[in-house]
mmCIF file of C-alpha atoms and ligand atoms in Angstrom:
data_model
loop_
_atom_site.group_PDB
_atom_site.id
_atom_site.type_symbol
_atom_site.label_atom_id
_atom_site.label_comp_id
_atom_site.label_asym_id
_atom_site.label_seq_id
_atom_site.Cartn_x
_atom_site.Cartn_y
_atom_site.Cartn_z
ATOM 1 C CA MET A 155 -23.349 42.923 48.815
ATOM 2 C CA ASP A 156 -24.586 39.611 50.261
ATOM 3 C CA THR A 157 -28.196 40.688 49.697
ATOM 4 C CA ILE A 158 -27.501 41.283 45.974
ATOM 5 C CA THR A 159 -25.849 37.852 45.739
ATOM 6 C CA TYR A 160 -28.875 36.267 47.457
ATOM 7 C CA LEU A 161 -31.335 38.091 45.196
ATOM 8 C CA LYS A 162 -29.514 36.957 42.034
ATOM 9 C CA ASN A 163 -29.467 33.337 43.176
ATOM 10 C CA PHE A 164 -32.994 33.439 44.625
ATOM 11 C CA VAL A 165 -34.511 34.235 41.210
ATOM 12 C CA ARG A 166 -32.726 31.278 39.599
ATOM 13 C CA ASP A 167 -32.932 28.689 42.384
ATOM 14 C CA ARG A 168 -36.054 28.405 44.553
ATOM 15 C CA ASN A 169 -34.161 26.345 47.124
ATOM 16 C CA VAL A 170 -32.200 29.472 48.087
ATOM 17 C CA ALA A 171 -35.509 30.558 49.659
ATOM 18 C CA SER A 172 -34.219 33.887 50.988
ATOM 19 C CA ILE A 173 -33.271 37.289 49.638
ATOM 20 C CA THR A 174 -30.954 38.190 52.481
ATOM 21 C CA PRO A 175 -28.626 36.355 54.882
ATOM 22 C CA THR A 176 -29.632 35.587 58.483
ATOM 23 C CA SER A 177 -29.082 38.539 60.854
ATOM 24 C CA ALA A 178 -26.154 38.618 63.308
ATOM 25 C CA ILE A 179 -28.649 38.198 66.171
ATOM 26 C CA GLY A 180 -30.244 35.170 64.485
ATOM 27 C CA VAL A 181 -26.819 33.591 63.959
ATOM 28 C CA LYS A 182 -25.853 34.178 67.598
ATOM 29 C CA LYS A 183 -29.140 32.718 68.880
ATOM 30 C CA VAL A 184 -28.790 29.497 66.866
ATOM 31 C CA CYS A 185 -25.100 29.121 67.780
ATOM 32 C CA SER A 186 -25.784 29.698 71.495
ATOM 33 C CA LYS A 187 -26.802 26.004 71.548
ATOM 34 C CA ILE A 188 -23.207 24.993 70.710
ATOM 35 C CA ASP A 189 -20.539 24.313 73.346
ATOM 36 C CA PHE A 190 -17.483 25.892 71.737
ATOM 37 C CA HIS A 191 -15.237 24.823 74.642
ATOM 38 C CA LYS A 192 -15.175 21.220 73.387
ATOM 39 C CA PRO A 193 -13.609 20.089 70.083
ATOM 40 C CA SER A 194 -16.518 19.240 67.779
ATOM 41 C CA VAL A 195 -17.438 18.126 64.313
ATOM 42 C CA ILE A 196 -19.985 20.624 63.019
ATOM 43 C CA VAL A 197 -21.866 20.110 59.759
ATOM 44 C CA GLU A 198 -23.702 23.018 58.168
ATOM 45 C CA TYR A 199 -26.410 22.500 55.533
ATOM 46 C CA GLY A 200 -27.036 25.456 53.218
ATOM 47 C CA PRO A 201 -24.330 27.900 54.347
ATOM 48 C CA GLY A 202 -25.184 30.294 51.484
ATOM 49 C CA THR A 203 -22.524 33.034 51.535
ATOM 50 C CA GLY A 204 -21.213 31.875 54.915
ATOM 51 C CA VAL A 205 -22.784 34.079 57.569
ATOM 52 C CA PHE A 206 -23.007 31.150 60.035
ATOM 53 C CA SER A 207 -19.725 29.599 58.848
ATOM 54 C CA ASN A 208 -17.781 32.786 59.676
ATOM 55 C CA TYR A 209 -19.296 32.966 63.158
ATOM 56 C CA LEU A 210 -18.581 29.274 63.782
ATOM 57 C CA LEU A 211 -14.966 29.620 62.647
ATOM 58 C CA LYS A 212 -14.409 32.607 64.946
ATOM 59 C CA ASN A 213 -15.692 30.629 67.939
ATOM 60 C CA MET A 214 -14.492 27.058 67.234
ATOM 61 C CA GLY A 215 -11.179 25.840 68.650
ATOM 62 C CA THR A 216 -8.314 24.483 66.535
ATOM 63 C CA GLY A 217 -9.363 20.881 67.272
ATOM 64 C CA SER A 218 -12.821 21.305 65.704
ATOM 65 C CA ARG A 219 -13.919 20.725 62.112
ATOM 66 C CA LEU A 220 -16.576 22.417 60.021
ATOM 67 C CA ILE A 221 -18.106 20.634 57.048
ATOM 68 C CA LEU A 222 -20.164 22.885 54.758
ATOM 69 C CA ILE A 223 -22.692 21.217 52.439
ATOM 70 C CA GLU A 224 -24.107 23.674 49.890
ATOM 71 C CA ARG A 225 -26.302 22.586 46.988
ATOM 72 C CA ASN A 226 -26.168 25.848 44.991
ATOM 73 C CA LYS A 227 -23.088 25.952 42.708
ATOM 74 C CA ASN A 228 -22.667 29.757 42.884
ATOM 75 C CA PHE A 229 -22.714 29.788 46.680
ATOM 76 C CA ASP A 230 -20.309 26.833 46.718
ATOM 77 C CA LEU A 231 -17.853 28.816 44.551
ATOM 78 C CA ILE A 232 -18.236 31.949 46.686
ATOM 79 C CA LEU A 233 -17.511 29.921 49.849
ATOM 80 C CA LYS A 234 -14.476 28.257 48.233
ATOM 81 C CA ARG A 235 -13.154 31.691 47.203
ATOM 82 C CA LYS A 236 -13.759 33.273 50.610
ATOM 83 C CA ILE A 237 -12.921 30.595 53.171
ATOM 84 C CA HIS A 238 -9.375 29.295 53.509
ATOM 85 C CA ASP A 239 -9.121 27.541 56.826
ATOM 86 C CA PRO A 240 -7.615 24.101 57.549
ATOM 87 C CA ARG A 241 -10.614 23.257 59.772
ATOM 88 C CA VAL A 242 -13.110 23.578 56.902
ATOM 89 C CA VAL A 243 -14.271 21.297 54.108
ATOM 90 C CA ILE A 244 -16.699 22.745 51.525
ATOM 91 C CA VAL A 245 -18.801 20.288 49.540
ATOM 92 C CA ASN A 246 -21.123 21.057 46.627
ATOM 93 C CA ASP A 247 -23.814 18.477 47.372
ATOM 94 C CA SER A 248 -27.226 18.085 48.926
ATOM 95 C CA ALA A 249 -27.922 17.544 52.622
ATOM 96 C CA GLU A 250 -29.464 14.083 52.218
ATOM 97 C CA ASN A 251 -25.991 12.780 51.261
ATOM 98 C CA VAL A 252 -24.498 13.816 54.606
ATOM 99 C CA LEU A 253 -23.352 10.264 55.476
ATOM 100 C CA ASP A 254 -21.281 10.011 52.258
ATOM 101 C CA THR A 255 -19.819 13.454 52.945
ATOM 102 C CA LEU A 256 -18.836 12.551 56.496
ATOM 103 C CA ARG A 257 -17.220 9.333 55.261
ATOM 104 C CA ALA A 258 -15.283 11.232 52.572
ATOM 105 C CA CYS A 259 -14.018 13.583 55.305
ATOM 106 C CA GLN A 260 -13.037 10.561 57.425
ATOM 107 C CA GLU A 261 -15.467 11.599 60.123
ATOM 108 C CA TYR A 262 -18.125 9.150 61.215
ATOM 109 C CA GLU A 263 -20.255 11.166 63.602
ATOM 110 C CA ALA A 264 -21.103 14.835 64.015
ATOM 111 C CA ASP A 265 -21.651 16.723 67.268
ATOM 112 C CA TYR A 266 -23.871 19.315 65.616
ATOM 113 C CA VAL A 267 -25.730 19.704 62.340
ATOM 114 C CA LEU A 268 -26.919 23.244 61.564
ATOM 115 C CA SER A 269 -29.454 23.737 58.826
ATOM 116 C CA GLY A 270 -30.865 26.716 56.950
ATOM 117 C CA ILE A 271 -32.442 24.683 54.172
ATOM 118 C CA PRO A 272 -36.108 25.456 53.454
ATOM 119 C CA PHE A 273 -37.996 22.390 54.717
ATOM 120 C CA LEU A 274 -41.287 24.010 53.716
ATOM 121 C CA LEU A 275 -40.360 23.568 50.043
ATOM 122 C CA LEU A 276 -39.241 19.951 50.320
ATOM 123 C CA SER A 277 -41.294 16.884 49.420
ATOM 124 C CA ASP A 278 -42.196 14.461 52.230
ATOM 125 C CA GLU A 279 -39.741 11.961 50.757
ATOM 126 C CA MET A 280 -36.873 14.486 50.777
ATOM 127 C CA LYS A 281 -37.695 15.602 54.338
ATOM 128 C CA HIS A 282 -37.551 11.965 55.400
ATOM 129 C CA ARG A 283 -34.210 11.345 53.664
ATOM 130 C CA ILE A 284 -32.612 14.441 55.187
ATOM 131 C CA LEU A 285 -33.924 13.908 58.722
ATOM 132 C CA TYR A 286 -33.261 10.149 58.750
ATOM 133 C CA ASN A 287 -29.681 10.600 57.531
ATOM 134 C CA THR A 288 -29.097 13.580 59.829
ATOM 135 C CA HIS A 289 -30.178 11.502 62.802
ATOM 136 C CA ARG A 290 -27.778 8.751 61.719
ATOM 137 C CA ALA A 291 -24.963 11.285 61.220
ATOM 138 C CA LEU A 292 -25.215 12.650 64.762
ATOM 139 C CA LYS A 293 -23.586 11.092 67.796
ATOM 140 C CA LYS A 294 -25.779 10.289 70.819
ATOM 141 C CA GLY A 295 -26.555 13.610 72.508
ATOM 142 C CA GLY A 296 -25.671 15.442 69.270
ATOM 143 C CA LYS A 297 -27.877 18.326 68.178
ATOM 144 C CA PHE A 298 -29.714 19.177 64.979
ATOM 145 C CA LEU A 299 -30.161 22.968 64.959
ATOM 146 C CA ALA A 300 -32.473 24.229 62.226
ATOM 147 C CA TYR A 301 -33.703 27.750 61.531
ATOM 148 C CA GLN A 302 -36.632 28.555 59.274
ATOM 149 C CA THR A 303 -38.827 31.549 58.554
ATOM 150 C CA CYS A 304 -41.489 31.736 61.249
ATOM 151 C CA PHE A 305 -44.408 31.649 58.781
ATOM 152 C CA GLN A 306 -44.926 27.914 58.895
ATOM 153 C CA THR A 307 -46.991 25.452 60.830
ATOM 154 C CA ASP A 308 -45.613 22.640 62.986
ATOM 155 C CA ASN A 309 -46.264 20.282 60.073
ATOM 156 C CA ALA A 310 -43.422 21.750 57.993
ATOM 157 C CA LEU A 311 -40.712 20.637 60.397
ATOM 158 C CA LYS A 312 -41.483 20.380 64.120
ATOM 159 C CA ASN A 313 -43.859 17.414 63.895
ATOM 160 C CA ARG A 314 -41.390 15.695 61.578
ATOM 161 C CA LEU A 315 -38.531 16.168 64.025
ATOM 162 C CA TRP A 316 -40.493 14.292 66.688
ATOM 163 C CA GLN A 317 -40.504 11.248 64.401
ATOM 164 C CA TYR A 318 -36.693 11.004 64.561
ATOM 165 C CA PHE A 319 -35.523 12.775 67.728
ATOM 166 C CA PRO A 320 -36.585 12.136 71.357
ATOM 167 C CA LYS A 321 -36.169 15.781 72.418
ATOM 168 C CA VAL A 322 -37.377 18.735 70.321
ATOM 169 C CA GLN A 323 -37.769 22.424 71.211
ATOM 170 C CA SER A 324 -38.568 25.486 69.112
ATOM 171 C CA LYS A 325 -38.326 29.218 69.744
ATOM 172 C CA TYR A 326 -38.996 32.404 67.800
ATOM 173 C CA GLU A 327 -36.372 35.045 67.056
ATOM 174 C CA LEU A 328 -38.112 38.261 66.025
ATOM 175 C CA LEU A 329 -34.965 40.321 65.348
ATOM 176 C CA ASN A 330 -34.467 38.873 61.878
ATOM 177 C CA ILE A 331 -36.085 39.745 58.548
ATOM 178 C CA PRO A 332 -38.288 37.749 58.306
ATOM 179 C CA PRO A 333 -38.514 36.515 61.950
ATOM 180 C CA LEU A 334 -37.042 33.071 62.498
ATOM 181 C CA ARG A 335 -38.200 29.904 64.126
ATOM 182 C CA ILE A 336 -35.265 28.056 65.666
ATOM 183 C CA TYR A 337 -35.485 24.306 66.318
ATOM 184 C CA GLU A 338 -33.249 22.236 68.572
ATOM 185 C CA ALA A 339 -33.531 18.453 68.245
ATOM 186 C CA VAL A 340 -31.298 16.274 70.421
ATOM 187 C CA LYS A 341 -30.453 12.640 69.549
HETATM 188 C C1 SAM B 644 -32.437 30.384 53.474
HETATM 189 S S1 SAM B 644 -30.844 30.147 52.718
HETATM 190 C C2 SAM B 644 -29.821 30.253 54.176
HETATM 191 C C3 SAM B 644 -28.426 30.721 53.855
HETATM 192 C C4 SAM B 644 -27.516 31.044 55.057
HETATM 193 N N1 SAM B 644 -27.266 29.872 55.850
HETATM 194 C C5 SAM B 644 -28.102 32.116 55.934
HETATM 195 O O1 SAM B 644 -28.466 31.818 57.071
HETATM 196 O O2 SAM B 644 -28.189 33.254 55.498
HETATM 197 C C6 SAM B 644 -30.920 28.424 52.344
HETATM 198 C C7 SAM B 644 -29.613 27.822 51.821
HETATM 199 O O3 SAM B 644 -29.766 26.400 51.749
HETATM 200 C C8 SAM B 644 -29.231 25.920 50.507
HETATM 201 N N2 SAM B 644 -29.907 24.637 50.249
HETATM 202 C C9 SAM B 644 -31.210 24.433 49.901
HETATM 203 N N3 SAM B 644 -31.476 23.126 49.822
HETATM 204 C C10 SAM B 644 -30.318 22.466 50.153
HETATM 205 C C11 SAM B 644 -29.960 21.087 50.271
HETATM 206 N N4 SAM B 644 -30.847 20.120 50.034
HETATM 207 N N5 SAM B 644 -28.694 20.781 50.640
HETATM 208 C C12 SAM B 644 -27.774 21.760 50.905
HETATM 209 N N6 SAM B 644 -28.047 23.075 50.779
HETATM 210 C C13 SAM B 644 -29.306 23.427 50.426
HETATM 211 C C14 SAM B 644 -29.561 27.053 49.540
HETATM 212 O O4 SAM B 644 -28.796 26.976 48.370
HETATM 213 C C15 SAM B 644 -29.226 28.267 50.422
HETATM 214 O O5 SAM B 644 -27.857 28.542 50.411
#
């Protein structure tokens, strides 16, 4: 069902950049970098149909908040239909406006920002705006966790992350179609 939804939106919106949601193993690997024992503000860029959001909500405590920023209108509507949880805010906007979104939610810093948006397709200017504002949105020690298809060079994202974050790591997750590259950047 999700794959059909992705396919339909993929043909109309190149920023969807995928024909299927991230695998359960991929989701678990990315989220293993999150400490669910502490109350946190988690921002997710590009939740799509909510495969990460559902996992986060199952593992987050009642004192945590999840802010979903989805640019695609159809996915935004699907999320708003599916997710009814007092810890969640769903915003139809683009990731570079994260600071406005946080302010509107009366949150000023995030503990984690997760991102599935396709950096490979973004202009240098847009990459800069997203990474600069993401860095500003995170508290000190906060993490930017991004996952991308593995078919890209360090220039697409990793080298950029070094320009904003003092600590950057990346790993491959092969049990996903296509395999993923997972980045962890710490402020
Ligand atoms: C590769 S899909 C990932 C979807 C889902 N998170 C998953 O793991 O299956 C990329 C998602 O990012 C969204 N997206 C692309 N550019 C965006 C932007 N600038 N701001 C917010 N969402 C964006 C797309 O609409 C799509 O939902």
